[in-house]
Structure formats: C-alpha cells, structure tokens
Amino acid sequence: MSREAKTLLIISGLFALAKGLSNVFVNIFLWKKSNDFIMISQYNLVQYIFLPIAFTIGGWLSKKRMEYGL
C-alpha cells in the first residue's frame, strides 16, 4: 500500500472518529435544550446530506489546486 493511501485511510478514520464523538455530545445538548427527537433527526439529516456534498467540493477544489500547482 502506498504512503498516500495509508495517509488517506488514517485521516478518514480520524475524521470518522471525531465526527462520531462530537455528534454524541451535540445530540445530548440538543436533547437537553429541546426534548424533541424531530430537531435531533433534522440535525443528523442535514449532516448526512451535506457531508458528501462538502467532500465532493473539497475533492474538486483539491484537484484544481493540484492542476495549477498552488
């Protein structure tokens, strides 16, 4: 496995771990503030919708940056 692939796996794993841990605390905070499952569901739905979009845009921007050597 190449060095770049290992780096990508490590970064992806750390991101998933951080996202999971932070979501636990945000969901508890939302529950304490509102006692409403709808708000918690909406928050998680927005995250699951926009994370792939942001990842795609980030990849596209990274590719453009590599093309121009910035």
mmCIF file of C-alpha atoms in Angstrom:
data_model
loop_
_atom_site.group_PDB
_atom_site.id
_atom_site.type_symbol
_atom_site.label_atom_id
_atom_site.label_comp_id
_atom_site.label_asym_id
_atom_site.label_seq_id
_atom_site.Cartn_x
_atom_site.Cartn_y
_atom_site.Cartn_z
ATOM 1 C CA MET A 1 0.000 0.000 0.000
ATOM 2 C CA SER A 2 1.361 3.395 -0.936
ATOM 3 C CA ARG A 3 2.158 6.140 1.552
ATOM 4 C CA GLU A 4 -0.632 8.338 0.161
ATOM 5 C CA ALA A 5 -3.203 5.568 0.603
ATOM 6 C CA LYS A 6 -2.140 4.980 4.214
ATOM 7 C CA THR A 7 -2.331 8.706 4.914
ATOM 8 C CA LEU A 8 -5.809 8.890 3.389
ATOM 9 C CA LEU A 9 -7.010 5.945 5.486
ATOM 10 C CA ILE A 10 -5.609 7.447 8.684
ATOM 11 C CA ILE A 11 -7.153 10.861 8.001
ATOM 12 C CA SER A 12 -10.512 9.318 7.073
ATOM 13 C CA GLY A 13 -10.503 7.162 10.189
ATOM 14 C CA LEU A 14 -9.664 10.085 12.462
ATOM 15 C CA PHE A 15 -12.368 12.201 10.826
ATOM 16 C CA ALA A 16 -14.965 9.466 11.321
ATOM 17 C CA LEU A 17 -13.932 9.055 14.959
ATOM 18 C CA ALA A 18 -14.069 12.806 15.625
ATOM 19 C CA LYS A 19 -17.427 13.146 13.873
ATOM 20 C CA GLY A 20 -18.890 10.276 15.879
ATOM 21 C CA LEU A 21 -17.658 11.608 19.207
ATOM 22 C CA SER A 22 -18.791 15.155 18.546
ATOM 23 C CA ASN A 23 -22.214 14.000 17.359
ATOM 24 C CA VAL A 24 -22.797 12.229 20.655
ATOM 25 C CA PHE A 25 -22.277 15.464 22.577
ATOM 26 C CA VAL A 26 -24.235 17.625 20.129
ATOM 27 C CA ASN A 27 -27.174 15.205 20.200
ATOM 28 C CA ILE A 28 -27.155 15.200 24.019
ATOM 29 C CA PHE A 29 -27.019 19.021 24.016
ATOM 30 C CA LEU A 30 -29.953 19.229 21.600
ATOM 31 C CA TRP A 31 -31.943 16.755 23.690
ATOM 32 C CA LYS A 32 -31.298 18.729 26.900
ATOM 33 C CA LYS A 33 -32.320 22.006 25.223
ATOM 34 C CA SER A 34 -35.438 20.882 23.366
ATOM 35 C CA ASN A 35 -36.522 17.355 24.429
ATOM 36 C CA ASP A 36 -37.514 16.916 20.783
ATOM 37 C CA PHE A 37 -36.496 13.988 18.601
ATOM 38 C CA ILE A 38 -37.521 15.918 15.477
ATOM 39 C CA MET A 39 -34.809 18.534 15.998
ATOM 40 C CA ILE A 40 -32.158 15.865 16.584
ATOM 41 C CA SER A 41 -33.329 13.995 13.476
ATOM 42 C CA GLN A 42 -33.215 17.160 11.381
ATOM 43 C CA TYR A 43 -29.690 17.952 12.581
ATOM 44 C CA ASN A 44 -28.457 14.466 11.680
ATOM 45 C CA LEU A 45 -30.274 14.501 8.331
ATOM 46 C CA VAL A 46 -28.652 17.811 7.377
ATOM 47 C CA GLN A 47 -25.240 16.400 8.288
ATOM 48 C CA TYR A 48 -25.770 13.241 6.240
ATOM 49 C CA ILE A 49 -26.952 15.264 3.236
ATOM 50 C CA PHE A 50 -24.267 17.947 3.225
ATOM 51 C CA LEU A 51 -21.214 15.887 4.214
ATOM 52 C CA PRO A 52 -20.949 14.109 0.822
ATOM 53 C CA ILE A 53 -21.579 17.403 -0.973
ATOM 54 C CA ALA A 54 -18.828 19.148 1.008
ATOM 55 C CA PHE A 55 -16.484 16.189 0.474
ATOM 56 C CA THR A 56 -17.084 16.323 -3.286
ATOM 57 C CA ILE A 57 -16.484 20.076 -3.437
ATOM 58 C CA GLY A 58 -13.329 19.704 -1.331
ATOM 59 C CA GLY A 59 -12.025 16.992 -3.662
ATOM 60 C CA TRP A 60 -12.775 19.123 -6.696
ATOM 61 C CA LEU A 61 -11.007 22.142 -5.185
ATOM 62 C CA SER A 62 -8.041 19.986 -4.212
ATOM 63 C CA LYS A 63 -7.809 18.640 -7.754
ATOM 64 C CA LYS A 64 -7.920 22.175 -9.187
ATOM 65 C CA ARG A 65 -5.206 23.276 -6.785
ATOM 66 C CA MET A 66 -3.003 20.360 -7.888
ATOM 67 C CA GLU A 67 -3.546 21.208 -11.560
ATOM 68 C CA TYR A 68 -2.412 24.793 -11.087
ATOM 69 C CA GLY A 69 0.445 23.905 -8.727
ATOM 70 C CA LEU A 70 -0.719 26.188 -5.927
#
